[in-house]
């Protein structure tokens, strides 16, 4: 029996995993820690880079350690931290990087490892639990209880963090959470919301402007691709050791569990730049920062505490203008100007700056210096990219060129280093934002698709045997960037070429060992891993039932349109009225020319059929509390006219491949070696 339209939708949603691919070639020479040693070239490059770094500046560590009230118990610490125990969090270890880790990234990994419990930001007023997730959760004292600001990625991490806070805060642990605030539309800031709601059912929820719309736009329409790519960027399938993931730039990593979403009771007024609200007796001034780090974002100033919350506009590092997992390019100029606006508006009256990631910064002068440097890092990236572009530097060259014009003050400052967003890929993002992917070289206007182009390259270069031989020589010389390029051509053309796969994996590995950016390291090492053992479980899913259940009907129909197989659908046109009585909305849906269209009409049009269903019942289906079949049977939903319309739609829908190919898969491979899998993925 064919599934109904919404049942099919549900069947495509699963949290927290990508199925393992069990038919990949594997190699048994990668060692019992899942990685080979750093080469002489990598060791020399990392040592040379270390000499450019200012390890005598330990201010971030001092701020990080300030105000610690309680270190984690084992249960709370195990959420993400237990398998990072190979990293000594002491300052003395910051300049003692293993050969296989970039020394700047290692220092960031040590800094983030030191975040390990409940911290006092302002005595009796503001506390943070840091180190249970990619983000921190903040608790702000209000008149009758607490305000929870940004509530982590998963229900499980939020639940444990809340409990840890209640048990260890000096006073007020028995008071309720009165309000919950989301600073912006990324999952690590709202995903744990159900844990707070379940503990305190009367909690009132606040969000930034248009947050629900932006959550759906970012996490659903391209959600499957983003989830697959997220596994690469955050090293979700990598083992945790000096040859694997050491950090996630913003914190140690992603917690595992259910990503939930409690719909806000109030979203900021879209007509106001700064909106003042009194939440349980506490005045809070919210400044709109949408279009900077997130499409929906805000920062907050608390006048009575002289406390500034910067959300994710600042942290101890350079952020992403383009996030490697995939998202719309962010406006570096707007980001820089917004930080400047924050500085001018509240900087002189701020005693403490705290945020979603990293430790707070205390003292007006230090906060001012911090904000100016953060502001100028984004402004530099935007302005100098365009200066270089206006002088003919093209997209492919921009990533290297931006470093040649970097002021020493930015290069020498730890909190503007490229751990999350490197200057290389951020500069290319600025170029792409203004000028697109095309550099105006006619040869790049219409290249062949990847695989046939690769086949021609292999042919022109004398065949794969010649290429692998030359690449082996170049690898020995440490010329990893070009070796990666040519060997990728070989395995695109010949995915079963074992020698090329082996050498390319080794090449990616060394590039990962040299990378300062955590995302770059994780991407290179995940690519090496998939070349060796295949696609493994571990990717988070942001398109969760909670997120889908809060979609508008238009969002839902747009999502279905993305799933239509146009070649099948071109032969089964239809029209449908979708009537939503509880919202008093009617949509006219038309399948034509293989494309699913929808428009809000608020009246029935001439159509083949009409489906009448309340949005509340659609949400129940998405939350897996009901099925369309049961709703039709008990009369809660009604289908009028040609009932085959639903079948036509159902038959046209496809489910995305959750483990689609990123590095080429061999056509003929072996089962993953169970022993190898266990030794390389103990976590």
Coordinates of N, CA and C in Angstrom, one line a residue, residues 337-437:
X337 N 29.9 46.3 11.0 CA 29.1 47.5 11.4 C 28.2 47.3 12.6
X338 N 27.7 46.1 12.7 CA 26.8 45.8 13.8 C 27.6 45.7 15.1
X339 N 28.8 45.1 15.1 CA 29.7 45.1 16.3 C 30.1 46.5 16.6
X340 N 30.3 47.4 15.6 CA 30.6 48.8 15.9 C 29.4 49.5 16.5
X341 N 28.2 49.2 16.1 CA 27.0 49.7 16.7 C 26.9 49.3 18.1
X342 N 27.1 48.0 18.4 CA 27.1 47.6 19.8 C 28.1 48.3 20.7
X343 N 29.3 48.5 20.1 CA 30.3 49.2 20.8 C 30.0 50.6 21.2
X344 N 29.4 51.3 20.2 CA 29.1 52.7 20.4 C 27.8 52.9 21.3
X345 N 26.9 51.9 21.2 CA 25.6 52.0 21.9 C 25.8 51.7 23.4
X346 N 26.6 50.6 23.7 CA 26.6 50.1 25.0 C 28.1 50.0 25.6
X347 N 29.1 50.1 24.7 CA 30.4 49.8 25.2 C 30.9 50.5 26.4
X348 N 30.6 51.8 26.5 CA 31.1 52.6 27.6 C 30.4 52.2 28.9
X349 N 29.3 51.5 28.8 CA 28.5 51.2 30.0 C 28.4 49.7 30.3
X350 N 29.4 49.0 29.8 CA 29.4 47.5 29.9 C 30.5 47.1 30.8
X351 N 30.2 46.3 31.8 CA 31.2 45.8 32.8 C 31.6 44.3 32.4
X352 N 30.7 43.6 31.7 CA 30.9 42.2 31.4 C 30.2 41.9 30.1
X353 N 31.0 41.2 29.2 CA 30.4 40.7 27.9 C 30.4 39.2 28.0
X354 N 29.2 38.6 27.8 CA 29.2 37.2 27.7 C 28.4 36.8 26.4
X355 N 28.5 35.5 26.0 CA 28.0 35.1 24.7 C 27.7 33.6 24.7
X356 N 27.3 33.2 23.5 CA 26.9 31.8 23.3 C 28.1 30.8 23.4
X357 N 29.3 31.3 23.0 CA 30.5 30.4 23.0 C 31.6 31.2 23.7
X358 N 32.6 30.5 24.2 CA 33.8 31.0 24.9 C 33.4 31.7 26.2
X359 N 34.5 32.0 27.0 CA 34.3 32.7 28.3 C 34.0 34.1 28.1
X360 N 33.4 34.7 29.2 CA 33.1 36.2 29.1 C 34.4 37.0 29.1
X361 N 34.2 38.3 28.9 CA 35.3 39.3 28.9 C 34.8 40.3 30.0
X362 N 35.7 40.7 30.9 CA 35.3 41.6 32.0 C 36.1 42.9 31.8
X363 N 35.5 44.0 32.2 CA 36.2 45.3 32.3 C 36.0 46.1 31.0
X364 N 35.6 47.4 31.2 CA 35.2 48.2 30.1 C 36.3 48.3 29.0
X365 N 37.5 48.6 29.5 CA 38.6 48.8 28.5 C 38.9 47.5 27.7
X366 N 38.9 46.4 28.4 CA 39.2 45.1 27.7 C 38.1 44.8 26.8
X367 N 36.9 45.0 27.2 CA 35.7 44.7 26.3 C 35.8 45.6 25.0
X368 N 36.2 46.9 25.2 CA 36.3 47.8 24.1 C 37.3 47.3 23.1
X369 N 38.5 46.9 23.6 CA 39.6 46.4 22.8 C 39.1 45.1 22.0
X370 N 38.5 44.3 22.8 CA 38.0 43.0 22.2 C 37.0 43.3 21.1
X371 N 36.0 44.1 21.3 CA 35.0 44.4 20.3 C 35.6 45.1 19.0
X372 N 36.6 46.0 19.3 CA 37.2 46.7 18.1 C 38.0 45.7 17.3
X373 N 38.7 44.8 17.9 CA 39.5 43.8 17.1 C 38.5 42.8 16.4
X374 N 37.5 42.4 17.0 CA 36.5 41.5 16.3 C 35.9 42.3 15.2
X375 N 35.5 43.5 15.4 CA 34.9 44.4 14.4 C 35.8 44.5 13.2
X376 N 37.1 44.8 13.4 CA 38.1 45.0 12.4 C 38.4 43.8 11.6
X377 N 38.4 42.6 12.3 CA 38.7 41.3 11.6 C 37.6 41.1 10.5
X378 N 36.4 41.3 10.7 CA 35.3 41.1 9.7 C 35.4 42.2 8.7
X379 N 35.6 43.5 9.1 CA 35.8 44.6 8.2 C 36.9 44.4 7.3
X380 N 38.1 43.9 7.8 CA 39.3 43.7 7.0 C 39.0 42.6 5.9
X381 N 38.3 41.5 6.3 CA 38.0 40.4 5.4 C 37.2 40.9 4.2
X382 N 36.1 41.7 4.6 CA 35.2 42.2 3.5 C 35.9 43.2 2.6
X383 N 36.6 44.2 3.2 CA 37.1 45.3 2.5 C 38.3 44.9 1.6
X384 N 39.2 44.1 2.2 CA 40.4 43.8 1.5 C 40.1 42.7 0.4
X385 N 39.1 41.9 0.6 CA 38.7 41.0 -0.5 C 38.3 41.8 -1.7
X386 N 37.5 42.8 -1.5 CA 37.0 43.6 -2.6 C 38.1 44.4 -3.2
X387 N 39.0 44.9 -2.4 CA 40.1 45.6 -3.0 C 41.0 44.7 -3.9
X388 N 41.2 43.5 -3.4 CA 42.0 42.6 -4.2 C 41.2 42.2 -5.5
X389 N 39.9 42.0 -5.3 CA 39.1 41.6 -6.5 C 39.0 42.7 -7.5
X390 N 39.0 44.0 -7.0 CA 39.0 45.1 -7.9 C 40.3 45.3 -8.6
X391 N 41.3 44.6 -8.2 CA 42.6 44.6 -8.9 C 42.9 43.3 -9.6
X392 N 41.8 42.5 -9.8 CA 42.0 41.3 -10.7 C 42.2 40.0 -10.0
X393 N 42.3 39.9 -8.6 CA 42.5 38.6 -8.0 C 41.2 37.8 -8.1
X394 N 41.3 36.6 -8.6 CA 40.2 35.8 -8.8 C 39.8 34.9 -7.6
X395 N 38.7 34.2 -7.7 CA 38.2 33.4 -6.6 C 39.1 32.4 -6.1
X396 N 39.7 31.6 -7.0 CA 40.6 30.5 -6.6 C 41.9 31.0 -5.9
X397 N 42.3 32.2 -6.3 CA 43.5 32.8 -5.7 C 43.3 33.6 -4.4
X398 N 42.0 33.9 -4.2 CA 41.7 34.9 -3.1 C 42.0 34.3 -1.7
X399 N 41.9 33.0 -1.6 CA 42.1 32.3 -0.3 C 43.5 32.5 0.2
X400 N 44.5 32.5 -0.7 CA 45.9 32.7 -0.4 C 46.2 34.2 -0.3
X401 N 45.7 34.9 -1.2 CA 46.1 36.4 -1.3 C 45.6 37.1 0.0
X402 N 44.5 36.8 0.6 CA 44.0 37.5 1.7 C 45.1 37.6 2.9
X403 N 45.8 36.5 3.0 CA 46.8 36.5 4.1 C 48.0 37.4 3.8
X404 N 48.3 37.7 2.5 CA 49.4 38.6 2.2 C 49.1 40.0 2.6
X405 N 47.9 40.4 2.8 CA 47.6 41.8 3.2 C 47.1 41.9 4.6
X406 N 47.2 40.9 5.4 CA 46.7 40.9 6.8 C 47.6 41.7 7.7
X407 N 47.0 42.7 8.4 CA 47.8 43.4 9.4 C 48.3 42.5 10.5
X408 N 49.5 42.9 11.0 CA 50.1 42.1 12.0 C 49.3 42.0 13.3
X409 N 48.6 43.1 13.6 CA 47.8 43.2 14.8 C 46.7 42.1 14.8
X410 N 46.1 41.9 13.6 CA 45.0 40.8 13.5 C 45.7 39.4 13.6
X411 N 46.8 39.3 12.9 CA 47.5 38.0 12.9 C 48.0 37.6 14.3
X412 N 48.4 38.5 15.1 CA 48.9 38.3 16.4 C 47.9 38.1 17.5
X413 N 46.6 38.4 17.2 CA 45.6 38.3 18.2 C 44.9 37.0 18.2
X414 N 44.9 36.3 19.3 CA 44.3 34.9 19.4 C 42.8 34.9 19.0
X415 N 42.1 35.9 19.5 CA 40.6 35.8 19.3 C 40.1 36.2 17.9
X416 N 41.1 36.5 17.0 CA 40.7 36.7 15.6 C 41.3 35.6 14.7
X417 N 41.8 34.6 15.3 CA 42.4 33.5 14.5 C 41.3 32.6 13.8
X418 N 41.6 32.0 12.7 CA 40.6 31.3 11.9 C 40.3 29.9 12.3
X419 N 39.8 29.7 13.5 CA 39.5 28.3 14.0 C 38.2 27.8 13.4
X420 N 37.2 28.7 13.3 CA 35.9 28.3 12.8 C 35.7 28.8 11.4
X421 N 35.9 30.1 11.2 CA 35.9 30.6 9.8 C 37.3 31.1 9.4
X422 N 37.9 30.4 8.6 CA 39.3 30.8 8.1 C 39.2 32.0 7.2
X423 N 40.2 32.8 7.2 CA 40.2 33.9 6.3 C 40.2 33.5 4.9
X424 N 40.8 32.3 4.6 CA 40.8 31.8 3.2 C 39.4 31.6 2.7
X425 N 38.6 30.8 3.4 CA 37.2 30.5 2.9 C 36.3 31.7 3.1
X426 N 36.5 32.5 4.1 CA 35.7 33.7 4.3 C 35.9 34.7 3.2
X427 N 37.2 34.9 2.8 CA 37.5 35.9 1.7 C 36.8 35.4 0.4
X428 N 36.9 34.1 0.2 CA 36.2 33.6 -1.1 C 34.7 33.7 -1.0
X429 N 34.2 33.7 0.3 CA 32.7 33.9 0.4 C 32.4 35.3 0.1
X430 N 33.2 36.3 0.5 CA 32.9 37.7 0.2 C 32.9 37.9 -1.4
X431 N 34.0 37.3 -2.0 CA 34.0 37.4 -3.5 C 32.8 36.8 -4.1
X432 N 32.4 35.6 -3.6 CA 31.2 35.0 -4.2 C 29.9 35.8 -3.9
X433 N 29.8 36.4 -2.8 CA 28.6 37.2 -2.4 C 28.5 38.4 -3.4
X434 N 29.6 39.0 -3.8 CA 29.5 40.1 -4.7 C 29.6 39.8 -6.2
X435 N 30.4 38.8 -6.5 CA 30.8 38.5 -7.9 C 30.4 37.1 -8.4
X436 N 29.9 36.3 -7.4 CA 29.5 34.9 -7.8 C 30.7 34.0 -8.0
X437 N 30.4 32.7 -8.4 CA 31.4 31.7 -8.5 C 32.3 31.9 -9.8

